[in-house]
XYZ file of C-alpha atoms in Angstrom:
556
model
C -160.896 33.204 -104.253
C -161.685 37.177 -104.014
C -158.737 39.514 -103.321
C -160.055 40.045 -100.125
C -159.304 37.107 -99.119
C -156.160 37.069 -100.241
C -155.188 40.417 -98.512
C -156.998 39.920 -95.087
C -154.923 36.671 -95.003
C -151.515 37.619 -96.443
C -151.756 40.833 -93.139
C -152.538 38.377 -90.798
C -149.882 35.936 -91.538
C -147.374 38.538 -91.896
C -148.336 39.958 -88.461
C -148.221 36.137 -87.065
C -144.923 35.484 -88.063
C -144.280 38.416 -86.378
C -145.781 37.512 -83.300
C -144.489 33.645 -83.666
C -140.465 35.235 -84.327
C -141.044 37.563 -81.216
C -142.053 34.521 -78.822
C -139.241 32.317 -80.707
C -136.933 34.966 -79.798
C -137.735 35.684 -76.506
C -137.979 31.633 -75.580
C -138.462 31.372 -71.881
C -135.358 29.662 -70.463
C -136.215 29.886 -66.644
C -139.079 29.445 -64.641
C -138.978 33.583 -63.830
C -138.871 34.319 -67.647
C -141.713 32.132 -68.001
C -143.782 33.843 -65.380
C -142.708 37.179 -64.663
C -140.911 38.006 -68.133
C -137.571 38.098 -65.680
C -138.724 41.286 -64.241
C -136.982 43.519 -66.702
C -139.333 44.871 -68.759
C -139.215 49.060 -68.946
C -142.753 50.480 -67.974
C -143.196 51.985 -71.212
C -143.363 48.808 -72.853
C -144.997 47.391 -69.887
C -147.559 49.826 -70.257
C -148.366 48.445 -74.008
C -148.324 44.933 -72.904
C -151.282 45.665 -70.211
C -152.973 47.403 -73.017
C -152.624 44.517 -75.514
C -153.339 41.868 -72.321
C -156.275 44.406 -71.046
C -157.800 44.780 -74.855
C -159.114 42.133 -75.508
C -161.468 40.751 -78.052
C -164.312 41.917 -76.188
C -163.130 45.873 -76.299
C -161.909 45.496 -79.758
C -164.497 43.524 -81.336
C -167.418 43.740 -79.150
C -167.317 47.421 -77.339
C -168.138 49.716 -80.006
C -171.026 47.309 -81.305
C -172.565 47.241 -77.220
C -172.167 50.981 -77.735
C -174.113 51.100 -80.864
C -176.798 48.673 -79.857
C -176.917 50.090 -76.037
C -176.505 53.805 -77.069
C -175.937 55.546 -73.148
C -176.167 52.342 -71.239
C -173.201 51.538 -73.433
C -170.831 53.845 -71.715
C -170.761 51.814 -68.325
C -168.417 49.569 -69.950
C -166.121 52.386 -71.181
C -166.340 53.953 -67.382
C -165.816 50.614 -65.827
C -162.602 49.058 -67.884
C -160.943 52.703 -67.431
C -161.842 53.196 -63.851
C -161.106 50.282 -62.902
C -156.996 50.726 -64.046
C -156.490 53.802 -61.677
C -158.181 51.698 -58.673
C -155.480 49.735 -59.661
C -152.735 51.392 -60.338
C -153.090 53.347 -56.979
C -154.869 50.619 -54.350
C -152.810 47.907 -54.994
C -150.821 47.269 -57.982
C -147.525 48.679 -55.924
C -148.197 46.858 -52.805
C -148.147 43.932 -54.584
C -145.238 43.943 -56.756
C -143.080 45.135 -53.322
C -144.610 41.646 -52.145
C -142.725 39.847 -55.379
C -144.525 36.635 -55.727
C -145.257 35.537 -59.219
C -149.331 34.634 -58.639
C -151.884 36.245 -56.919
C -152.324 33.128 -55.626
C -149.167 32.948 -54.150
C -149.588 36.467 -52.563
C -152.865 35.219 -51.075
C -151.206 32.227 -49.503
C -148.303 33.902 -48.219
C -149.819 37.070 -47.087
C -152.411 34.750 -44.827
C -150.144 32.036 -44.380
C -152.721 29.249 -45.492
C -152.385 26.604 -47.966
C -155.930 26.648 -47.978
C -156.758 29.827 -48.797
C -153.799 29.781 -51.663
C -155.438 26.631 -53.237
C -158.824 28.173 -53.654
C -157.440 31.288 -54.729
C -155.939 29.066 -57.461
C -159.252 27.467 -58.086
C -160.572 30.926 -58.182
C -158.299 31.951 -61.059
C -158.807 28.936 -62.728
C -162.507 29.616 -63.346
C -162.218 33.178 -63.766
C -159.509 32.913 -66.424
C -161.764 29.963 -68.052
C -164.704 31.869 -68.442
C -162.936 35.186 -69.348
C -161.234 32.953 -72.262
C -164.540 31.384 -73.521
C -165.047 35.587 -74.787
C -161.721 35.525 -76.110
C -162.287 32.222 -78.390
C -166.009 32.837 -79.277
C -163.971 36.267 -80.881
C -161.245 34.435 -82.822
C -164.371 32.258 -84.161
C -166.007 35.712 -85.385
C -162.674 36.772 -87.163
C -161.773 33.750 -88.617
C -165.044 32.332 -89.530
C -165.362 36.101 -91.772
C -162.024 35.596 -93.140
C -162.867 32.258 -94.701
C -166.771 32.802 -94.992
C -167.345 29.581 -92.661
C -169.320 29.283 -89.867
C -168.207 30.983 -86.860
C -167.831 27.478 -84.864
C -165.393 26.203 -87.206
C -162.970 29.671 -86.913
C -162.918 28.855 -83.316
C -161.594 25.948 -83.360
C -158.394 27.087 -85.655
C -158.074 29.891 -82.987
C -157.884 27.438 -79.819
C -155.101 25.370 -82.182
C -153.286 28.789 -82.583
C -153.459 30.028 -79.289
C -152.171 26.607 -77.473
C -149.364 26.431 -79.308
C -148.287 30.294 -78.954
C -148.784 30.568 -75.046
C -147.709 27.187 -74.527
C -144.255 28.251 -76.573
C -142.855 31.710 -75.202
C -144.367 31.674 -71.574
C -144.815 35.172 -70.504
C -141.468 36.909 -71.756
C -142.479 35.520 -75.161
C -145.553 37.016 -74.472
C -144.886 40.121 -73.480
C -142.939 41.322 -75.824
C -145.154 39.633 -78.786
C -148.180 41.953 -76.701
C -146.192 45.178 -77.451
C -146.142 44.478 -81.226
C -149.772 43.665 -81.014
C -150.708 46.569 -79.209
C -149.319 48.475 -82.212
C -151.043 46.366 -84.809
C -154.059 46.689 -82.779
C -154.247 50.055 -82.598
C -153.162 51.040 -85.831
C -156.114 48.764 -87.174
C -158.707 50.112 -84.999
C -157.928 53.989 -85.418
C -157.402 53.873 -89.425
C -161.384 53.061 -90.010
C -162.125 56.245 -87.308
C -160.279 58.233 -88.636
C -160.956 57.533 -92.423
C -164.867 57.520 -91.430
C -164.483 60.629 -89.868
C -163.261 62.001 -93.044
C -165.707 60.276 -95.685
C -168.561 61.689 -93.175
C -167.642 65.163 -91.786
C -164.107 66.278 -93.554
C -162.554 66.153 -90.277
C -159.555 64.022 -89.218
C -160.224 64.079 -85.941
C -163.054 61.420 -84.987
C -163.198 62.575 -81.153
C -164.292 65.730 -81.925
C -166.131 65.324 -84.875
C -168.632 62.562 -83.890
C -170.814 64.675 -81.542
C -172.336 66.520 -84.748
C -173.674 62.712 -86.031
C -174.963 61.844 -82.605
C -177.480 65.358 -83.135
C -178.022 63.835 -86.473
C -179.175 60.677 -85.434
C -181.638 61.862 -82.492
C -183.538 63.433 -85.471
C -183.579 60.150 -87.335
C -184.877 58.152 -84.106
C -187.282 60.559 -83.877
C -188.836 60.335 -87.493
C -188.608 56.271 -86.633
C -190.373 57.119 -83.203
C -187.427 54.774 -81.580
C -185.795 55.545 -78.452
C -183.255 58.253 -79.275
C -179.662 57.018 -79.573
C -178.447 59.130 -76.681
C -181.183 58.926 -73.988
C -179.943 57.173 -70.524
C -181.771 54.082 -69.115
C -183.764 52.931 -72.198
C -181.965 49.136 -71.695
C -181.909 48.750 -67.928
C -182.525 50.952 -64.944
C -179.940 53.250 -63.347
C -179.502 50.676 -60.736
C -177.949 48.362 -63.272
C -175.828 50.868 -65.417
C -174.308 51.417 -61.567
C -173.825 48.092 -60.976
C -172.310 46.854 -63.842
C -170.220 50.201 -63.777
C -168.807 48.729 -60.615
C -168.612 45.013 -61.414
C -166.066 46.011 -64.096
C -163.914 48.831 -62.104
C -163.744 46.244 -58.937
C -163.231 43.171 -61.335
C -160.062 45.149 -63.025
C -158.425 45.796 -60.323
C -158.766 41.682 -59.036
C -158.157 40.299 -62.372
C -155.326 37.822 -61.867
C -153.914 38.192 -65.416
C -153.489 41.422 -65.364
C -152.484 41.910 -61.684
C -149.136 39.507 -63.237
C -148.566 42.095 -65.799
C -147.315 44.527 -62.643
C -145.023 41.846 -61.424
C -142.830 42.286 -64.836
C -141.175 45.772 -63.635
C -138.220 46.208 -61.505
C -139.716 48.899 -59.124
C -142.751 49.530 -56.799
C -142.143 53.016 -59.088
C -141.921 51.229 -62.113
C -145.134 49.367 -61.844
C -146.967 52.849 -60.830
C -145.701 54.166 -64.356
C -146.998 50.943 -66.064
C -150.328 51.662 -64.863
C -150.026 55.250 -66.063
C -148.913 54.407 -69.539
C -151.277 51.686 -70.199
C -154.367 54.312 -68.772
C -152.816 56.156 -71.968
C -152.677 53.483 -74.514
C -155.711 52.183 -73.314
C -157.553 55.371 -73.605
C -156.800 55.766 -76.854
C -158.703 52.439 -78.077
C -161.701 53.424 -75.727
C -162.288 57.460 -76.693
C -162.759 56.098 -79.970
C -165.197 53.308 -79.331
C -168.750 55.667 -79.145
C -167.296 57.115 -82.260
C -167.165 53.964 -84.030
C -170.316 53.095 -82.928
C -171.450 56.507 -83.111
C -170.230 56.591 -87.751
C -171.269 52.429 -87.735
C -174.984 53.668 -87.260
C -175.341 56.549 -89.111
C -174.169 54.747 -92.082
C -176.296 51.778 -91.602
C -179.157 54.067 -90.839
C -178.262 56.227 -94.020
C -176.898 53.994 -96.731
C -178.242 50.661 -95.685
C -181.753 51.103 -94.177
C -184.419 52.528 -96.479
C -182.549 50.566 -99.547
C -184.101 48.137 -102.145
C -183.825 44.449 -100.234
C -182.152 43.546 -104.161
C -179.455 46.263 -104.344
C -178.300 45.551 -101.006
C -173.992 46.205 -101.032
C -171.645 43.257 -101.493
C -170.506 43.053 -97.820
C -173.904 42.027 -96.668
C -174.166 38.514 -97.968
C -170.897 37.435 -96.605
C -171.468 38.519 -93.299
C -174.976 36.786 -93.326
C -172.783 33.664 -93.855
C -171.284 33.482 -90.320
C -174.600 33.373 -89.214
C -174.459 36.923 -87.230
C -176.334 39.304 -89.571
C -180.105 38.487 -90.295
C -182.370 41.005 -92.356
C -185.632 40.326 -93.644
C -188.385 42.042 -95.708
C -190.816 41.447 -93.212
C -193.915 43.610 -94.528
C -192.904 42.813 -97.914
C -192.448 46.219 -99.662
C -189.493 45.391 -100.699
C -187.562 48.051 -99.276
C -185.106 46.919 -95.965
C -186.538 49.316 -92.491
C -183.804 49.946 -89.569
C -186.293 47.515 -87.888
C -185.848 44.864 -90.149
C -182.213 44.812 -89.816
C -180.703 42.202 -87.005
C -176.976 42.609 -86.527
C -175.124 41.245 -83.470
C -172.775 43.447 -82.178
C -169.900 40.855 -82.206
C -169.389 41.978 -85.981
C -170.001 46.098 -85.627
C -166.552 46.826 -85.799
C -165.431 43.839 -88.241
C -168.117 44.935 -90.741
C -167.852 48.575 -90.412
C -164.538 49.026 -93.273
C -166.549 47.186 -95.211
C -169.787 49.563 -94.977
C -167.753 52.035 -95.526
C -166.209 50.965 -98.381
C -162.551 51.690 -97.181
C -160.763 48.955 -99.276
C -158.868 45.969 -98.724
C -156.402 46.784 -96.907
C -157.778 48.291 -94.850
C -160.807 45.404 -94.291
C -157.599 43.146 -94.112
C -155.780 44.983 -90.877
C -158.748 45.395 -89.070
C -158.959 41.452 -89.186
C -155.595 41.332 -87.864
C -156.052 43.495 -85.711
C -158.827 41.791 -83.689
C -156.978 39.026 -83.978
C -154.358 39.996 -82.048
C -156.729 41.316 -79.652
C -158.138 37.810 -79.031
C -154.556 36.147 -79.136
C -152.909 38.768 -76.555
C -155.515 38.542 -73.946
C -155.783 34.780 -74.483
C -151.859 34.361 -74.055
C -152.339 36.191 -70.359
C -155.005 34.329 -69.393
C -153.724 30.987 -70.115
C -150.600 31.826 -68.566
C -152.386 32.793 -65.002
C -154.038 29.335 -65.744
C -151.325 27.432 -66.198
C -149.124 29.216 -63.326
C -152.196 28.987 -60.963
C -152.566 25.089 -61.108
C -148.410 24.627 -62.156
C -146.721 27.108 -59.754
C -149.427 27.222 -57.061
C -151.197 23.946 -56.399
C -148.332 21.372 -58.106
C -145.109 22.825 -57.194
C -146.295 24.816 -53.833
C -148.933 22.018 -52.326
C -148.329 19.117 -53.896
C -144.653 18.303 -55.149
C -142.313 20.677 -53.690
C -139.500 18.987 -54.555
C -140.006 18.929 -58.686
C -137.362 19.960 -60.681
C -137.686 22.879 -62.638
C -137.959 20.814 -65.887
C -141.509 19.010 -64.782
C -142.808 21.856 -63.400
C -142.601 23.864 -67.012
C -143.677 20.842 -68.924
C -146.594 20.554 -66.209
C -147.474 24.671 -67.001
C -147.222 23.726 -70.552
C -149.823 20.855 -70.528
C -151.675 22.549 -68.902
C -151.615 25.283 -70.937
C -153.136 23.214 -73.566
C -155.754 21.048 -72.071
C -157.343 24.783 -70.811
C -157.282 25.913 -74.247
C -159.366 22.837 -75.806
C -161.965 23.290 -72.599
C -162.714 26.670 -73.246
C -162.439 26.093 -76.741
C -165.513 23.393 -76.770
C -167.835 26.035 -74.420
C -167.202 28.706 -77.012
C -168.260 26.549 -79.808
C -171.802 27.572 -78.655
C -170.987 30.415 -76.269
C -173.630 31.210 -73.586
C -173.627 34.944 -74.263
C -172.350 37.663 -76.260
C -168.571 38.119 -75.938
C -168.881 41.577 -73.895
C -171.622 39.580 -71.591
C -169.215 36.515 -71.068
C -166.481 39.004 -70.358
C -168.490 40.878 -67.869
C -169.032 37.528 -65.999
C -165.331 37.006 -65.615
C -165.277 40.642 -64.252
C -168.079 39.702 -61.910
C -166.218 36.632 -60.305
C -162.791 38.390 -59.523
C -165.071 41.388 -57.800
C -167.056 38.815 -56.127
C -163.495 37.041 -54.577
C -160.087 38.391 -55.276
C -161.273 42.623 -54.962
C -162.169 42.179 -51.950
C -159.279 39.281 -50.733
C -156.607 41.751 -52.173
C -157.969 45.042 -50.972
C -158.611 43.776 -46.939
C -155.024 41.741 -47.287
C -153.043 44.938 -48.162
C -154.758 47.209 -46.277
C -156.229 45.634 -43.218
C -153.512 44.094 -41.097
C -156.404 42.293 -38.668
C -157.821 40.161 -41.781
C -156.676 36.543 -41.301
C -156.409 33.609 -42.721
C -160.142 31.936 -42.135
C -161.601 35.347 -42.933
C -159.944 35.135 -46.175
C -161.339 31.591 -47.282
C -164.800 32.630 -46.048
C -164.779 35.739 -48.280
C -163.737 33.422 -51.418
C -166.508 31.114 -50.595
C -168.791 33.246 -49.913
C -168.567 35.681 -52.672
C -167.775 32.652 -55.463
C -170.707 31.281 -54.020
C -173.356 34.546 -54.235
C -171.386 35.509 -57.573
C -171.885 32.445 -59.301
C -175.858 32.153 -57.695
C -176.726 35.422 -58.977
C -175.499 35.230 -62.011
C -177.578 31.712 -62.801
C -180.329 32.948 -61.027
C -180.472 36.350 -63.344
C -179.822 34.736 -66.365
C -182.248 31.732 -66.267
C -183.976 31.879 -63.650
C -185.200 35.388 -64.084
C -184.558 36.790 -60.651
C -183.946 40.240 -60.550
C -182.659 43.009 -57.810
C -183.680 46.661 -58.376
C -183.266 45.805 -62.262
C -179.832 44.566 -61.977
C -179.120 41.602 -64.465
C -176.533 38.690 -64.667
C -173.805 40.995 -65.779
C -174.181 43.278 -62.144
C -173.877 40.122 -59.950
C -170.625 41.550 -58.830
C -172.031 43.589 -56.462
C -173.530 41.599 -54.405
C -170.695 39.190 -54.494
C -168.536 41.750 -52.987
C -170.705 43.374 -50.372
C -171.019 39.490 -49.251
C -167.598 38.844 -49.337
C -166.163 41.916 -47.709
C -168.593 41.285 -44.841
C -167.413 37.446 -44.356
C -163.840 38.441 -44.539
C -164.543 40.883 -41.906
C -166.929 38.761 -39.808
C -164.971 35.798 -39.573
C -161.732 37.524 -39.076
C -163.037 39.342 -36.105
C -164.213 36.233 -34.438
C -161.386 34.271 -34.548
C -157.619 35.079 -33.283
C -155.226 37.996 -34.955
C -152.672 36.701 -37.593
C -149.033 36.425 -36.245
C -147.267 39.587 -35.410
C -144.742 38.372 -38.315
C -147.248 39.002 -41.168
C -149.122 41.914 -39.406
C -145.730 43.836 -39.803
C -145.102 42.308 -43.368
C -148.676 43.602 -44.419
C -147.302 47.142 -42.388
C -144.374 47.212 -44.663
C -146.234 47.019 -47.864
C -147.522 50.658 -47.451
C -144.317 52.210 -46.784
C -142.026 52.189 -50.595
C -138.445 52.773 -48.559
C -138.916 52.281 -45.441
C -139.777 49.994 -42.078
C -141.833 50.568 -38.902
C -140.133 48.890 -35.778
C -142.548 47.719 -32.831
C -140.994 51.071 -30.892
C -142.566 53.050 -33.684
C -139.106 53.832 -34.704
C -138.924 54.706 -38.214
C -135.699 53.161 -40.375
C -135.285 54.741 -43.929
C -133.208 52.528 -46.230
C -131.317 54.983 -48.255
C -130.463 52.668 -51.145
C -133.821 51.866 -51.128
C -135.020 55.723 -51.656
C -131.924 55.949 -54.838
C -133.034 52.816 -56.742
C -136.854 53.922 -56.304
């Protein structure tokens, strides 16, 4: 046994009994604690639980390595996952908090008044959840299978054993407090390398300011290689598809379903505006320093690990090649290892860089707990929206309304658990990379809830059948693009599988529209409720009348 070994494990299960004593702590004892946290959480800490729940594996483990491989076209997924929070923050996480429902869901079925819609918004969830957690194990698999130099495979399984029990457990108070302490072992573990980095390569602290010097650098070095230069726009995909997939991910934030929950947590339309401000600030801090991780990870691999002696390759090499996601190979035999020769999948960029670098154990060690708790946190929240889509909304709400309290949380926990094996057995052979998985998820919730949520708070006239058409009809384009781009080959103006989101929503927003116009205006009832949605402290009367609720305007 090395002492790395020993030190990457001792963090992590110091920072899991953490985690485990936060959920134990915070045990859910009501059905609101176990969904909504009991809707006292202060938007500060709010605003770290979003960034915990919103970080997942994919922009822990798996951004800064698309960045490095990508170069420009990289940057569409910082733009997107950012953007996307203010679209957010300002379209519609406030409207629907002052709706107080505890799904989406829920808000889709009582907002059109349709059982029918609110069962295949469920559905919906379901499978956007699912596939968004297939990322999330295929991550824990990368972490764990370095930590005990096994393969990948077998790391995922220990993470879908972890994760069941830990979600199933605290519900989402337990969660959301456990999220806050693994935002700030998340963080901690992902600036340390920067900044150290940073140092060991240009004596300045501050890696934001310091990478742009490398980037020059390393146009000079592409040059001499005649490669594509780091920096240039467009060299993996046309400008169509940087666009696209730019708005897949801002439009697929703002429909997620496990992170739409997160808003229902605060006290206050206000309060849930502030939780989207916070967590735009402790999300931007992971994603400024992404390009410069990727920016230091390839200059030293160019530098120190191309151009060396294939027999004096470092240490950290060999163990990595055991997980099965590094490959190098002398291929014209002189002995001597090219850039070109060198096949790393950027799943490990950011779990191999402390190594490269040399930064020591401990530090190796946090970053491993840190994208641990990446994957853990977002996996929590999305088994949660699982469990409360199929528990809250298609048990208790369609099927048995009259369960006590007791089944229905023993029902969420079950299921809870049976989702985690499923997605565990897909991710034992994952159909992507985790960022590509992750930007399917993102391409289903544009394709059906963006456009469900956006028409249902804002247009009054949208109805109930325009509402299921648009969720068949964009699930349907989604999902046929996305198979169609990815095996059968079938492109539009360059944009690939991860785009599809586009055209899911242009076809959806046009159904919901369509259909709604053709058939009759919901009741005057909800076309006032959606009315009322807009207005923070106030009501419109069918005189035009204006009443002002001046409690209302103190508490907000």
């Amino acid at each position: 046994m090395d002492t790395q070994f020993l030190v990457s494990l001792s963090i992590i299960l110091a920072t899991f009994a953490l985690y485990i004593g936060i959920a134990l702590y915070n045990k859910a004892k009501a059905t609101s604690d176990f969904y909504v946290a009991g809707r006292g959480v202060p938007p500060v800490f709010n605003g770290m639980a979003i960034g915990a729940d919103w970080m997942s594996a994919a922009s822990f483990i798996g951004m800064a390595g698309t960045i490095m491989l990508l170069g420009y076209d990289g940057l569409a997924y910082i733009m997107g996952w950012t953007g996307g929070y203010l679209l957010l923050t300002f379209l519609l996480a406030p409207q629907l908090r002052k709706y107080g429902r505890y799904t989406v869901p829920e808000f889709i079925g009582d907002r059109f008044d349709s059982h029918t819609a609110r069962v295949l918004a469920a559905v919906c969830t379901i499978i956007i959840s699912f596939t968004y957690s297939i990322g999330q194990l295929s991550g824990s698999g990368v972490v764990i299978g370095r930590l005990f130099e096994i393969d990948a495979k077998l790391g995922t399984m220990i993470g879908v054993v972890l994760i069941a029990f830990y979600a199933a457990f605290g519900g989402m108070k337990g969660i959301t407090w456990t999220q806050v302490a693994q935002y700030i072992v998340l963080i901690i573990a992902y600036l340390i390398p920067v900044i150290f980095m940073s140092l060991q390569l240009t004596n300045n602290p501050l890696p934001w300011l310091s990478y742009g010097e490398l980037v020059g650098k390393m146009g000079e070095l592409d040059r001499e290689l005649g490669i594509s230069q780091y920096f240039a726009p467009f060299t993996n995909g046309t400008k169509w598809q940087f666009l696209a997939l730019m708005f897949t991910l801002m439009c697929g934030t703002a429909g997620l379903p496990h992170v739409i929950v997160r808003f229902y947590t605060v006290s206050t339309m206000k309060a849930a505006r502030w939780s989207g401000a916070w967590a735009l600030l402790f999300i931007g801090l992971l994603y400024f320093s992404a390009p410069a991780y990727a920016a230091f990870s390839r200059f030293i691999l160019m530098t120190k690990v191309a151009g060396s002696k294939i027999t004096e390759l470092p240490a950290w090499t060999k163990s990595w090649i055991d997980t099965g996601k590094l490959q190098m190979a002398d291929n014209n035999g002189d002995g001597v290892l090219q850039w070109s020769e060198l096949i790393i999948s950027n799943d490990i960029v950011v779990m191999a860089t402390p190594e490269i670098a040399n930064l020591g154990v401990f530090v190796i060690g946090l970053v491993a707990a840190g994208a641990m708790a990446a994957a853990l946190s977002t996996a929590g929240g999305l088994m949660i929206s699982i469990s409360s889509s199929f528990a809250h909304d298609i048990f208790y709400r369609v099927w048995k309304p009259n369960s006590t309290e007791k089944t229905r949380l023993a029902v969420a926990r079950w299921s809870i658990v049976i989702a985690t094996l499923l997605a565990g057995l897909i991710a034992l052979n994952p159909p992507g990379a985790i960022t590509q998985i992750v930007a399917w998820a993102f391409a289903l919730a544009t394709g059906t809830f963006f456009p469900a949520l956006v028409l249902g708070v804002w247009w009054k006239r949208s109805n109930a059948q325009g509402v299921i058409a648009g969720l068949l009809v964009g699930l349907a384009v989604t999902l046929g693009y996305i198979f169609a781009a990815k095996y059968g080959g079938f492109t539009i103006l360059g944009i690939i599988d991860t785009g599809a989101g586009v055209f899911g929503a242009a076809a959806a927003f046009l159904a919901n529209i369509v259909v709604s116009l053709a058939t009759p205006a919901p009741s005057q009832k909800l076309q006032e409720e959606v009315l009322d949605l807009r207005y923070p402290e106030q009501m419109v009367y069918k005189d035009g009348s204006v009443w002002m609720n001046d409690d209302a305007t103190k508490s907000i």
